XYZ file of C-alpha atoms in Angstrom:
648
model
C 270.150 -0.210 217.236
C 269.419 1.141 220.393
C 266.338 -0.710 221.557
C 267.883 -4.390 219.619
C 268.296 -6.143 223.021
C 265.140 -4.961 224.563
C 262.987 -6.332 221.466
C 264.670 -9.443 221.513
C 264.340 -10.333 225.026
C 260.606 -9.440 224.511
C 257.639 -11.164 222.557
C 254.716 -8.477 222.248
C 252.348 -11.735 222.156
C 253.097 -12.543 225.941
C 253.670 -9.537 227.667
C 251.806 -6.628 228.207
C 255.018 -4.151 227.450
C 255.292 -1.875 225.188
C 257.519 -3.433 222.331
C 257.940 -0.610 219.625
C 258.219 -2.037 216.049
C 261.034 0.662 215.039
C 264.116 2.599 216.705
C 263.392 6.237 218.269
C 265.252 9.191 216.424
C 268.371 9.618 218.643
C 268.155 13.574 217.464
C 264.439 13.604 219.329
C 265.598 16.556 222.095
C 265.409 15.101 226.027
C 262.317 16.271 228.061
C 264.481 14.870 230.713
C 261.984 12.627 232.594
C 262.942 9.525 234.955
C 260.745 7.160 236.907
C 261.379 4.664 239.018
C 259.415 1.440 238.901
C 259.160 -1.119 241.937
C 259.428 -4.870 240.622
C 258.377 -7.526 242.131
C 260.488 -10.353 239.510
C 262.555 -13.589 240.828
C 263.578 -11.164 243.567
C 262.503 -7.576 244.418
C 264.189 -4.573 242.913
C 263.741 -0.821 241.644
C 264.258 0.202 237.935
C 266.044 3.681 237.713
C 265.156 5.318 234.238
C 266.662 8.254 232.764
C 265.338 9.825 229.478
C 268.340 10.265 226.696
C 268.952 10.336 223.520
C 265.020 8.941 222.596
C 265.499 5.981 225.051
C 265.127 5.164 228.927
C 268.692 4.479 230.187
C 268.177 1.888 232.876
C 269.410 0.633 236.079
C 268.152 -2.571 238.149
C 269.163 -0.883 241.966
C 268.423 -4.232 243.873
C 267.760 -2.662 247.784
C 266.310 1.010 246.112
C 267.262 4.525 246.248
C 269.401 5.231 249.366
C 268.441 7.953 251.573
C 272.134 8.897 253.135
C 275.216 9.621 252.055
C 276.346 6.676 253.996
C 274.780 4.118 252.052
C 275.932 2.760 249.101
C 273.955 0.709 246.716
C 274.561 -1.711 243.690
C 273.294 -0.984 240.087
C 272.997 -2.956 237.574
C 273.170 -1.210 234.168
C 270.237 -3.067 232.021
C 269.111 -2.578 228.201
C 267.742 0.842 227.012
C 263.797 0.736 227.382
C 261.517 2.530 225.009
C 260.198 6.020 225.531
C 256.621 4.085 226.444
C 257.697 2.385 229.624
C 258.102 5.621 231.774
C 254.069 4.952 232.662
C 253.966 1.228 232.623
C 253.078 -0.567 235.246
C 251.152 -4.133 235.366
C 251.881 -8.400 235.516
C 254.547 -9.448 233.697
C 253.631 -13.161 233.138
C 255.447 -15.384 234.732
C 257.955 -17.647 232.957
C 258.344 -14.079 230.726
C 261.839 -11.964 230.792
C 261.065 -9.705 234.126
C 257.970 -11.658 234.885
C 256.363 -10.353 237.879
C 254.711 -7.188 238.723
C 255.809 -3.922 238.029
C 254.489 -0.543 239.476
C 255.813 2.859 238.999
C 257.495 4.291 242.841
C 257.984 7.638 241.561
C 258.618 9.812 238.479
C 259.317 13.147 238.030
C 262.615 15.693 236.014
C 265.966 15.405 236.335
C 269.097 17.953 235.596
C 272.079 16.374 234.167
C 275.431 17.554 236.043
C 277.762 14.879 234.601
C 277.606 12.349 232.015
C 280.183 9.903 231.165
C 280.924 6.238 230.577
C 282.232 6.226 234.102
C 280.383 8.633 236.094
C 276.739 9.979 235.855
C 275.421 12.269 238.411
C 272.038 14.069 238.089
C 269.363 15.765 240.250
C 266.303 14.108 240.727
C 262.835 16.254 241.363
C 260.298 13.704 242.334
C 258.137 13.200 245.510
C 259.902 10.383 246.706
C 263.335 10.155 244.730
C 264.366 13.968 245.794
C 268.157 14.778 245.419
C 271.680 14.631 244.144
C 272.378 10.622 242.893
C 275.731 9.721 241.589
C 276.324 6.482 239.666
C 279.918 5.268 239.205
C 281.154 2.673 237.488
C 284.816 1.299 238.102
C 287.101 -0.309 235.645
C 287.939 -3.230 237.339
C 284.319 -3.915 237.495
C 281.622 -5.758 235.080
C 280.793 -3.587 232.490
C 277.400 -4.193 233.865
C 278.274 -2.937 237.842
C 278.063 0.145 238.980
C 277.209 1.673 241.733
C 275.064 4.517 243.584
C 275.131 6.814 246.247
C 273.418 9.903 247.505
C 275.712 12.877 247.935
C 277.100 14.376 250.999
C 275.969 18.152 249.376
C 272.587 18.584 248.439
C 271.275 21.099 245.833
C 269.668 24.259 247.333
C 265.991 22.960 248.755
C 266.375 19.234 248.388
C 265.883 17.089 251.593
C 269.462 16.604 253.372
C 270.827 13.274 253.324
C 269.823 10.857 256.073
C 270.910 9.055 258.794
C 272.392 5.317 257.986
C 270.508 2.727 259.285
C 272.323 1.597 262.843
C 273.338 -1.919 262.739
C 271.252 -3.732 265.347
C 270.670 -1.817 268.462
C 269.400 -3.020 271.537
C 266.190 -2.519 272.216
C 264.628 -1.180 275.555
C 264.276 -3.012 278.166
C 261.408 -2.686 280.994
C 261.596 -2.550 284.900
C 259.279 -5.523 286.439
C 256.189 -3.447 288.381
C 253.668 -5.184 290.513
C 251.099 -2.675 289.585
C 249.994 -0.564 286.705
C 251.588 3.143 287.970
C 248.759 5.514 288.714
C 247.783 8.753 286.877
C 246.625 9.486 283.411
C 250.100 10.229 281.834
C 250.621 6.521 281.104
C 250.089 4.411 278.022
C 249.508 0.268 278.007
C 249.834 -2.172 275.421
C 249.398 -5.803 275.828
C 252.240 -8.566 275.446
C 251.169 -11.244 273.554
C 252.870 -13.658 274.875
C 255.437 -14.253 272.011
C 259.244 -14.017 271.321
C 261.323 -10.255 270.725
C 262.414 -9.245 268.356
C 263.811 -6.559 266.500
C 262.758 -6.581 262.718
C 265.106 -5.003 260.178
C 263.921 -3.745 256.799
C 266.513 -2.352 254.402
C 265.905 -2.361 250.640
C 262.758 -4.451 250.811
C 264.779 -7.113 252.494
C 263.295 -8.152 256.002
C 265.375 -10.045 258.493
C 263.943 -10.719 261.982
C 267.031 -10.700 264.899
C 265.253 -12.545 268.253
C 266.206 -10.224 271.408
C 267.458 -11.451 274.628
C 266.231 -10.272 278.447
C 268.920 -7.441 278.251
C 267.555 -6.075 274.836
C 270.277 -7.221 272.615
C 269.503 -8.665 269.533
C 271.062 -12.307 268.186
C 271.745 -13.520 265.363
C 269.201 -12.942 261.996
C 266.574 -15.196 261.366
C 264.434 -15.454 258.083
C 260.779 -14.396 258.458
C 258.182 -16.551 258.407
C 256.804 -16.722 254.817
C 253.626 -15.020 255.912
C 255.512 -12.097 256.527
C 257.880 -11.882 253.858
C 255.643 -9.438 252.100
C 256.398 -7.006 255.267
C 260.102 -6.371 253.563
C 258.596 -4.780 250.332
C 255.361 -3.223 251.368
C 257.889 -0.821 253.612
C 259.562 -0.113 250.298
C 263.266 0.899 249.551
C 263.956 2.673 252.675
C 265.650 1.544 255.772
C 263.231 0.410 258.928
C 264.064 -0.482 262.378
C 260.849 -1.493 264.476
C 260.628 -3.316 268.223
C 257.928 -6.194 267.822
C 256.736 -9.109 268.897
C 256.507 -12.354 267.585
C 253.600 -14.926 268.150
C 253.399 -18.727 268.040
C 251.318 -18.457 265.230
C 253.655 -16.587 263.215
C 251.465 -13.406 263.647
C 253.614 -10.020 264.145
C 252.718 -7.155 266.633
C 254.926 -4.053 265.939
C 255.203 -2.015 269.331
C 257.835 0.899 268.535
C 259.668 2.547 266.333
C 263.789 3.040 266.211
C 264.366 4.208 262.518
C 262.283 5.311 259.652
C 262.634 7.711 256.563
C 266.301 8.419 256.929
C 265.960 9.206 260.727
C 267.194 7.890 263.774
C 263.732 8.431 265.655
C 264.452 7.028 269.529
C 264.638 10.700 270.882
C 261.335 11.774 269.539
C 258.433 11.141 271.935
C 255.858 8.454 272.187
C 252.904 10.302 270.337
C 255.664 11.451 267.604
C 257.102 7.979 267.225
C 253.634 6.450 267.333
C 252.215 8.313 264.447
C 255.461 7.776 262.346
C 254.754 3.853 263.373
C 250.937 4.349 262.228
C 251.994 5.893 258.655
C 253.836 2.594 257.644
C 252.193 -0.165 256.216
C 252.307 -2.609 259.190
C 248.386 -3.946 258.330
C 248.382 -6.883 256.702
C 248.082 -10.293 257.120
C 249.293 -11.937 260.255
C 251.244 -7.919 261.353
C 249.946 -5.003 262.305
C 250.754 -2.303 265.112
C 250.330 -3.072 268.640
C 247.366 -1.643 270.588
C 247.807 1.000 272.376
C 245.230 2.033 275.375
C 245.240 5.168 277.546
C 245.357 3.644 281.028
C 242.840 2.049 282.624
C 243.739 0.696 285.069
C 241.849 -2.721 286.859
C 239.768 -3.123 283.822
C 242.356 -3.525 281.193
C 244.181 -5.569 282.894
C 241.399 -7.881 284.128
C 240.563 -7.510 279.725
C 244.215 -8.606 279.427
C 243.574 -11.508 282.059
C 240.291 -12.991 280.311
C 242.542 -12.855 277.196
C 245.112 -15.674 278.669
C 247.380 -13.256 277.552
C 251.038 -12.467 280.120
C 250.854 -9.173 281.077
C 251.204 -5.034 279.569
C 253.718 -2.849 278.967
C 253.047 0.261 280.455
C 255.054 3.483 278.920
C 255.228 6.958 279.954
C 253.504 9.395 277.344
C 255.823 12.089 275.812
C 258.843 9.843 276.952
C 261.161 8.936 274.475
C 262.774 5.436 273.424
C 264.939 4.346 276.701
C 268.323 4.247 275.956
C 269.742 0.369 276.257
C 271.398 -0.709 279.549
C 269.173 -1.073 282.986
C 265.901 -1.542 282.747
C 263.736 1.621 282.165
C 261.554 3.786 284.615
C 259.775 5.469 281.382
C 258.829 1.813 280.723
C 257.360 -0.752 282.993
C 256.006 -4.814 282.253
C 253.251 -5.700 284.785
C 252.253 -9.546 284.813
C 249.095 -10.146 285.217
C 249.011 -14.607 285.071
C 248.768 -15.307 281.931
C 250.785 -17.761 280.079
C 253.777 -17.502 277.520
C 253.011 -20.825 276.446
C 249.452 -22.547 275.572
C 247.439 -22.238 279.351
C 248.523 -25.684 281.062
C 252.169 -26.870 280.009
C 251.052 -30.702 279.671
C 254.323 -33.227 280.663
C 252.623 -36.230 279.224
C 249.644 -37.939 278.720
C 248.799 -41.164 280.240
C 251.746 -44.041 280.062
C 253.870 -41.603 277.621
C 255.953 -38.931 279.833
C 257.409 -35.940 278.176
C 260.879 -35.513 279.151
C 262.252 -31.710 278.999
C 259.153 -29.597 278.148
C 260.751 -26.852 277.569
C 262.637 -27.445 275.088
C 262.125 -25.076 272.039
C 261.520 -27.124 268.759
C 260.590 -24.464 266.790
C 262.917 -21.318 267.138
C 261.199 -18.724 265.139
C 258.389 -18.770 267.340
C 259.723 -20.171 270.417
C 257.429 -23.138 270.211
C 258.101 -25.930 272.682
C 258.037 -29.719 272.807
C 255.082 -29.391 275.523
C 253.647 -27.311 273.092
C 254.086 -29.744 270.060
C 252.211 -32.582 272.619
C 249.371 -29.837 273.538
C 249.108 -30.058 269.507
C 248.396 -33.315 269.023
C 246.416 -33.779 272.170
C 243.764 -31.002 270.797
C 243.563 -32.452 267.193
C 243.804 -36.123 268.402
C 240.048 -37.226 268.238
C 240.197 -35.520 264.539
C 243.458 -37.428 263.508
C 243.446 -40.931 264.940
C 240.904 -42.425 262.747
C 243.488 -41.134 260.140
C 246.571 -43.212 261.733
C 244.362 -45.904 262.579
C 245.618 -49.060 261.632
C 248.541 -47.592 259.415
C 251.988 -48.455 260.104
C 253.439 -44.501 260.860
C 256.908 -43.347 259.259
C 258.421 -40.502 262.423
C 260.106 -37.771 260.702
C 262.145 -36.508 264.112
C 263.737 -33.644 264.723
C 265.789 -33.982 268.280
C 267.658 -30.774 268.417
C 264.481 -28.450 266.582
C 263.949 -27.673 262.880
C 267.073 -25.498 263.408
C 269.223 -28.716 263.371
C 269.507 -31.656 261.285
C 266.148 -34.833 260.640
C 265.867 -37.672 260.216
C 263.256 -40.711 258.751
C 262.410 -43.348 261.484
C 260.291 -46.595 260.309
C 261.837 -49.105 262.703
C 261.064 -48.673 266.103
C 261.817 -51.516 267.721
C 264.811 -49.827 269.903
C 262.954 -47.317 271.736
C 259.178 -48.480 271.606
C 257.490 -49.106 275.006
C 255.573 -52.291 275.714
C 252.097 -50.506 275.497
C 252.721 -49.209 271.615
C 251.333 -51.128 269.105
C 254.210 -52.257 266.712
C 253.434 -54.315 262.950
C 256.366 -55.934 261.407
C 255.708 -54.611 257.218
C 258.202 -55.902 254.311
C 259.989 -52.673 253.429
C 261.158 -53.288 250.038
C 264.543 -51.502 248.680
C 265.313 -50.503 252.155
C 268.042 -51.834 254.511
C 266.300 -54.457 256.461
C 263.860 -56.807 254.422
C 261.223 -56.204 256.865
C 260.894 -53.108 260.184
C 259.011 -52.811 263.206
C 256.644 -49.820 262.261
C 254.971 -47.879 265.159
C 250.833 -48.217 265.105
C 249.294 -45.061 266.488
C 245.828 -45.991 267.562
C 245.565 -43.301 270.652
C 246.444 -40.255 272.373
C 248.832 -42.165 274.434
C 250.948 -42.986 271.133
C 250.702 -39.287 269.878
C 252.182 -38.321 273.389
C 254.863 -40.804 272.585
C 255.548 -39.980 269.442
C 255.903 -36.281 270.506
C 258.247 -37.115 273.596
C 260.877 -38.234 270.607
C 260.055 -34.770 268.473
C 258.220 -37.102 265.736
C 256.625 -33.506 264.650
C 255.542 -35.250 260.944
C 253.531 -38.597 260.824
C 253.607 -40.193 257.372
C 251.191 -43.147 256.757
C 250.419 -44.955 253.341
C 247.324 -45.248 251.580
C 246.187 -48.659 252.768
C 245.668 -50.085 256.300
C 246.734 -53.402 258.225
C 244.386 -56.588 258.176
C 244.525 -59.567 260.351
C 248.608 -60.662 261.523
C 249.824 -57.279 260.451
C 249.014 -58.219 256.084
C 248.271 -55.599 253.748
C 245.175 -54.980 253.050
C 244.290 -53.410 249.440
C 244.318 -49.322 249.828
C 241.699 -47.780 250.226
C 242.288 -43.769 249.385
C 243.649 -42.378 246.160
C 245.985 -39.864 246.900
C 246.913 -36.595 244.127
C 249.942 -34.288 245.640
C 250.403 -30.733 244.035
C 253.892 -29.617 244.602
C 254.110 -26.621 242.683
C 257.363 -25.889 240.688
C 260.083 -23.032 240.945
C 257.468 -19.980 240.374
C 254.321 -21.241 241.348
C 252.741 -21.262 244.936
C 249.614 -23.180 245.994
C 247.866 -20.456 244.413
C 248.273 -22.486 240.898
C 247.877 -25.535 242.971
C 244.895 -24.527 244.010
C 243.307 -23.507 239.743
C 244.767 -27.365 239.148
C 242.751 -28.583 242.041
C 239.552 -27.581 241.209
C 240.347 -29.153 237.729
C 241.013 -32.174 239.179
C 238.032 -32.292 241.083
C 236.124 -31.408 237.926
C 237.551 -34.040 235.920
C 236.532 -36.670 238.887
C 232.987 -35.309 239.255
C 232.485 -36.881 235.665
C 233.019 -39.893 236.940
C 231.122 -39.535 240.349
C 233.867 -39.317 241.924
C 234.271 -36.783 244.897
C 237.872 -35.616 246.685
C 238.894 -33.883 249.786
C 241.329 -31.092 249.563
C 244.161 -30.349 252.520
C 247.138 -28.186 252.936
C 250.523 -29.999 253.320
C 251.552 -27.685 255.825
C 254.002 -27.139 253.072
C 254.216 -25.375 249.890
C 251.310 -28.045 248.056
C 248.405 -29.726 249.157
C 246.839 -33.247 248.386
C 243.542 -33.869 247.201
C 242.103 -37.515 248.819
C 239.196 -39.965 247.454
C 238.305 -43.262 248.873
C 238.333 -45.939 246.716
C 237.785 -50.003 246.873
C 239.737 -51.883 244.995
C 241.203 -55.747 244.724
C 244.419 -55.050 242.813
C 247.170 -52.781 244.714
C 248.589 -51.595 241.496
C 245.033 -49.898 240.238
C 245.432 -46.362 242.552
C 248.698 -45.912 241.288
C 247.533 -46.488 237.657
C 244.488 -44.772 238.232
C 246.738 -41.276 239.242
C 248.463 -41.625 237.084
C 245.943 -41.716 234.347
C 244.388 -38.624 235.758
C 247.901 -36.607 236.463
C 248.431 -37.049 232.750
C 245.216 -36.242 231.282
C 245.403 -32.648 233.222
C 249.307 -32.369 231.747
C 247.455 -33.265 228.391
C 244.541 -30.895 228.677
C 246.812 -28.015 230.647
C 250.466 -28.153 229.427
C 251.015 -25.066 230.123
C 251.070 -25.379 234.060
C 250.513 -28.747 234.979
C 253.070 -31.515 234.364
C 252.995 -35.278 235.300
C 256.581 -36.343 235.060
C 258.857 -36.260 238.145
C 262.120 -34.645 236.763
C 262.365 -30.889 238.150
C 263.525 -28.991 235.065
C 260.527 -29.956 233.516
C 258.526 -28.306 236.953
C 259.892 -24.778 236.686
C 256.443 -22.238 236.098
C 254.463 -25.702 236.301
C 252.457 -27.723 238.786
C 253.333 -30.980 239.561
C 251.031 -34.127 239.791
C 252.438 -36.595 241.996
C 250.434 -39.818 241.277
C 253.264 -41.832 242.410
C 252.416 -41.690 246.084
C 250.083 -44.237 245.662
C 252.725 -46.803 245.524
C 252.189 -48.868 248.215
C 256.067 -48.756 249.549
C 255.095 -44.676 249.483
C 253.583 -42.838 252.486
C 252.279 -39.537 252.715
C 251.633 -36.332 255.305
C 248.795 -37.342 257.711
C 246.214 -34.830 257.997
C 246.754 -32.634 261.474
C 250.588 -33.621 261.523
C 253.021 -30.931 262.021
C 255.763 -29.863 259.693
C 259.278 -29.560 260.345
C 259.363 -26.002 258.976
C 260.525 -23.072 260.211
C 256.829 -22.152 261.651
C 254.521 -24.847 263.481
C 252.576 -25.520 260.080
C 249.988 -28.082 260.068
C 248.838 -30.567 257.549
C 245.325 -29.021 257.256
C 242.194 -29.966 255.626
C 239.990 -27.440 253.410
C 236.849 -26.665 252.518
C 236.538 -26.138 248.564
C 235.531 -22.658 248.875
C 239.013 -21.553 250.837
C 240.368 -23.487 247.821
C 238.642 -21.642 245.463
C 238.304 -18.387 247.141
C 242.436 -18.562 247.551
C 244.376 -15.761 246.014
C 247.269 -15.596 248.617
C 249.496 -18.462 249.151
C 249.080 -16.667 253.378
C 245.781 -17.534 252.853
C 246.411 -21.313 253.418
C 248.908 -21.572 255.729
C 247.898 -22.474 259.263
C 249.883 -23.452 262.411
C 248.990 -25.471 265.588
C 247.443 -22.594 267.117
C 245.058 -22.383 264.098
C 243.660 -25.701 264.504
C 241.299 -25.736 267.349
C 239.316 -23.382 265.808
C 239.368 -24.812 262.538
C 237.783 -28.029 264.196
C 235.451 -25.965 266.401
C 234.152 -24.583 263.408
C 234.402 -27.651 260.594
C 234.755 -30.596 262.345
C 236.863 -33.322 260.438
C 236.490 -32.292 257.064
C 238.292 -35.524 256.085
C 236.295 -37.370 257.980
C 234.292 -38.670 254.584
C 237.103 -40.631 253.828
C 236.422 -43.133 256.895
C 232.705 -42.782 256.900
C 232.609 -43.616 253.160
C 232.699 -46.853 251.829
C 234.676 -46.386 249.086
C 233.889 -45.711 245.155
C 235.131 -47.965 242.866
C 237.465 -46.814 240.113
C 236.472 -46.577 236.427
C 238.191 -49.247 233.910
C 241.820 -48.135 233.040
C 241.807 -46.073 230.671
C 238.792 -44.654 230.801
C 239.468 -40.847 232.808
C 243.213 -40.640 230.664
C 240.946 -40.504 227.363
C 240.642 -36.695 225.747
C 237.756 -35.644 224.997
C 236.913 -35.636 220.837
């Protein structure tokens, strides 16, 4: 039963595969087709598909097709597929065997030289997958591991096997010029005013290595989730690009080392740039460097108004310098702009900022004078937000690199000026902790100085002697499961806010700066239990009306392909992400408010992710769009029950 396994791991109800009802006649004569499919499933691989014997043989190759005889890769040999699938492509949904999307990479003939349970070797006629492949499987291996290789010897008219992809080369490395150099056989691109780096694609797989003064690349860091698409739009093949890598996680790719097989340094600029044009570097937050013929004064006065460093200016028809001294063919001018955001603040007011220069946040290079320029520029937004509210400090002393911690009591380290409330903290150590109370700029500064990048508040505020008063915001949290993004988060938000509309009852969406966001409404109410009762009540009537993706129960194996509604940050011992806080993540992410057309115009988890550098012009151009929740006076909730009842 050749094509057993397949139907069983497959119900034609769900998926958009072909699922044959009966097995193909093994005596049907081999046309002797392959295609390779791209799929995008828990983690990117290509399918490898020979026709034989009626069905698709099959291979999972997780990094793709290698294009040396250097390289070898892993296969793993998967159930026969149907005759069908050599043309499918489409979404897989997700929760499904495979789910994810599938596109075809290439199809084409093959010739069979060798066929055994050990050893299959064939010749492969497409556009893309061009060659002699061997796959080998050894005995001491799974039955399911095998692996493949290109061949050394290539059949007559087939594309000779490639160069391997060097293992992290230094980059070039410019002489320091006062001056543009004169003449018209020069090219200039602007430096952004961000970190090296060299980026690495091999398989799909991206990896990011930050480069030091002499060119030489450190230690692999991940990629900022904005660019983790970078790794499979460049496909299967090996890539080794010289960028640059912005405080807002943004990506400008300069040069080209290695593409298509090819070690590519010795080519000349205009060679290397159009081989750096034909990848797919546009996208969101990456793209190719600009690249100007040079004009002397005026670009870099252009450069100037910009705030941006300085240019790099290189020779044309010169190819990538070697590594070692700083290159003639290439040449960095400043010009007086700033690597950093314009003035470097070192405090504000009573609270001084000890070591400003001290990077919190290494992917991007991002500084502690950078995290206090932050909250200075969002600090007429966000204090009416901490107003009041006794603040939990998430700090992190040695950078999001290192290790966290929670701080509630401050009492230690707190200067004289700082408002401090002594609130009961139930279940924790102490009965009771002095909480800091950040009511101005001065705080923020001082909450900054200690690398308190998150500020957590609750949902109610202090009254008179530092008492609780009632809360006054109902709070919803969307923390999508294993295989959702804030995408989903975003369908169950504007079902949430659909469901409160019934009652008159309007919310304010914002980003986490995390995976989620939280949806806010301001409330009045006498009883301190009735928020939490109240989300509750409405978490469960979405898991009621929407059980396929939306779940109101805490425990995580219950969350996988599911959205979770968190009602049970409204307890009053809870606190939550205040709006314009940082994150400790690996990029500067902010806690961001939205509009309810980004939320339901959102189609790209990218699409909602901003950092600190984002936020200026966010409030430039919306204003406090949270600010409802302090000018309102609060709706009162509907009588228990009333939103968790379905509808007849």
């Amino acid at each position: 039963m050749p094509l057993e396994e397949y139907r069983r791991r497959r119900d034609p109800r769900r998926t958009p595969e072909p699922v044959p009802e009966t097995d193909p006649d093994p005596a049907t004569p081999d046309g002797g087709r392959f295609v390779v499919q791209e799929h995008h499933a828990t983690a990117l691989h290509w399918d490898l598909r020979l026709e034989r014997d009626g069905v698709l043989v099959s291979w999972a190759v997780p990094k793709g097709l290698p294009e040396d005889a250097g390289t070898v890769r892993m296969a793993v040999r998967t159930e026969d597929h149907p005759l069908e699938y050599l043309d499918f492509q489409g979404e897989i949904p997700r929760g499904e065997y495979g789910g994810g999307r599938m596109s075809v990479w290439d199809s084409g003939r093959y010739e069979t030289e060798k066929w055994t349970d050990r050893e299959v070797a064939v010749v492969l006629h497409g556009e893309r997958a061009a060659g002699r492949f061997v796959l080998l499987h050894r005995p001491d291996e799974r039955q399911d591991r095998w692996l493949l290789r290109r061949t050394r010897e290539q059949p007559p008219g087939a594309r000779p096997s490639g160069a391997p992809l060097p293992r992290d080369p230094a980059l070039a490395v410019p002489s320091r010029a006062a001056r543009l150099p004169s003449g018209d056989d020069w090219w200039v691109r602007p430096v952004f005013g961000g970190r090296r780096v060299l980026v690495r694609s091999d398989g799909g797989r991206l990896t990011l290595h930050p480069v030091d003064d002499d060119g030489v690349p450190g230690d692999p860091i991940d990629p900022p989730g904005r660019l983790r698409e970078l790794g499979p739009a460049l496909g299967a093949g090996g890539h080794l690009l010289d960028a640059e890598l912005t405080g807002r996680g943004e990506l400008w790719v300069a040069d080209v080392l290695h593409t298509g097989g090819r070690d590519v340094r010795a080519l000349p600029l205009d060679d290397r740039r159009a081989l750096l044009d034909a990848l797919p570097l546009e996208g969101p937050h990456r793209r190719p460097a600009p690249l100007y013929p040079n004009a002397g004064a005026q670009l870099l006065d252009a450069v100037r108004a910009q705030g941006l460093p300085g240019v790099i200016a290189v020779r044309a028809g010169s190819a990538y310098p070697a590594a070692g001294a700083p290159s003639d063919d290439w040449r960095e001018v400043p010009v007086g702009g700033s690597r950093t955001r314009g003035t470097r603040p070192d405090g504000y007011g009573r609270a001084a900022l000890s070591n400003p220069d001290k990077v919190l946040y290494p992917a991007t290079g991002t500084t502690k004078a950078d995290v206090l320029g932050h909250y200075l520029a969002v600090a007429e937004a966000m204090l009416p937000h901490l107003e009041g509210r006794p603040a939990t400090l998430k700090r992190w002393p040695d950078g999001v690199g290192a290790s966290s911690f929670f701080e509630k009591n401050v009492s230690r380290h707190a200067p004289s000026w700082l408002r401090t409330a002594r609130v009961g903290t139930p279940g924790g150590r102490s009965e009771s902790a002095d909480f800091a109370v950040i009511d101005d700029a001065e705080g923020l500064a001082w909450a900054a100085n200690l690398a308190a990048l998150e500020l957590h508040v609750p949902q109610w505020r202090l009254g008179p002697r530092d008492a609780r008063h009632p809360p006054d915001r109902v709070v919803f949290d969307l923390d999508p499961g294993e295989g959702t993004t804030v995408v989903d988060c975003c369908r169950v938000a504007l079902r949430l806010r659909a469901l409160l509309a019934e009652h008159g009852l309007p919310v304010h969406p914002s980003t986490s700066g995390g995976k989620g966001m939280q949806l806010y409404l301001p409330v009045r109410v006498t009883r301190p239990e009735r928020t939490s009762e109240f989300a509750r009540e409405v978490a469960e009537r979405l898991a009621a009306e929407h059980p396929r993706d939306t779940v109101a129960v805490m425990a995580r194996a219950r969350r996988r392909g599911k959205v979770f509604v968190d009602w049970s940050q409204n307890n009053t011992a809870k606190t939550t992400i205040a709006s314009y806080s940082l994150r400790g993540r690996e990029l500067p992410t902010v806690a961001t408010p939205l509009t309810w057309d980004e939320v339901e115009a959102c189609r790209d988890p990218g699409e909602l992710v901003f950092t600190l550098d984002d936020l200026p012009g966010r409030l430039d151009t919306h204003g406090d769009l949270m600010r409802p929740l302090i000018d309102t006076d609060g709706f009162r909730l509907p009588r228990g029950g009333a939103v968790a009842e379905l509808p007849g």
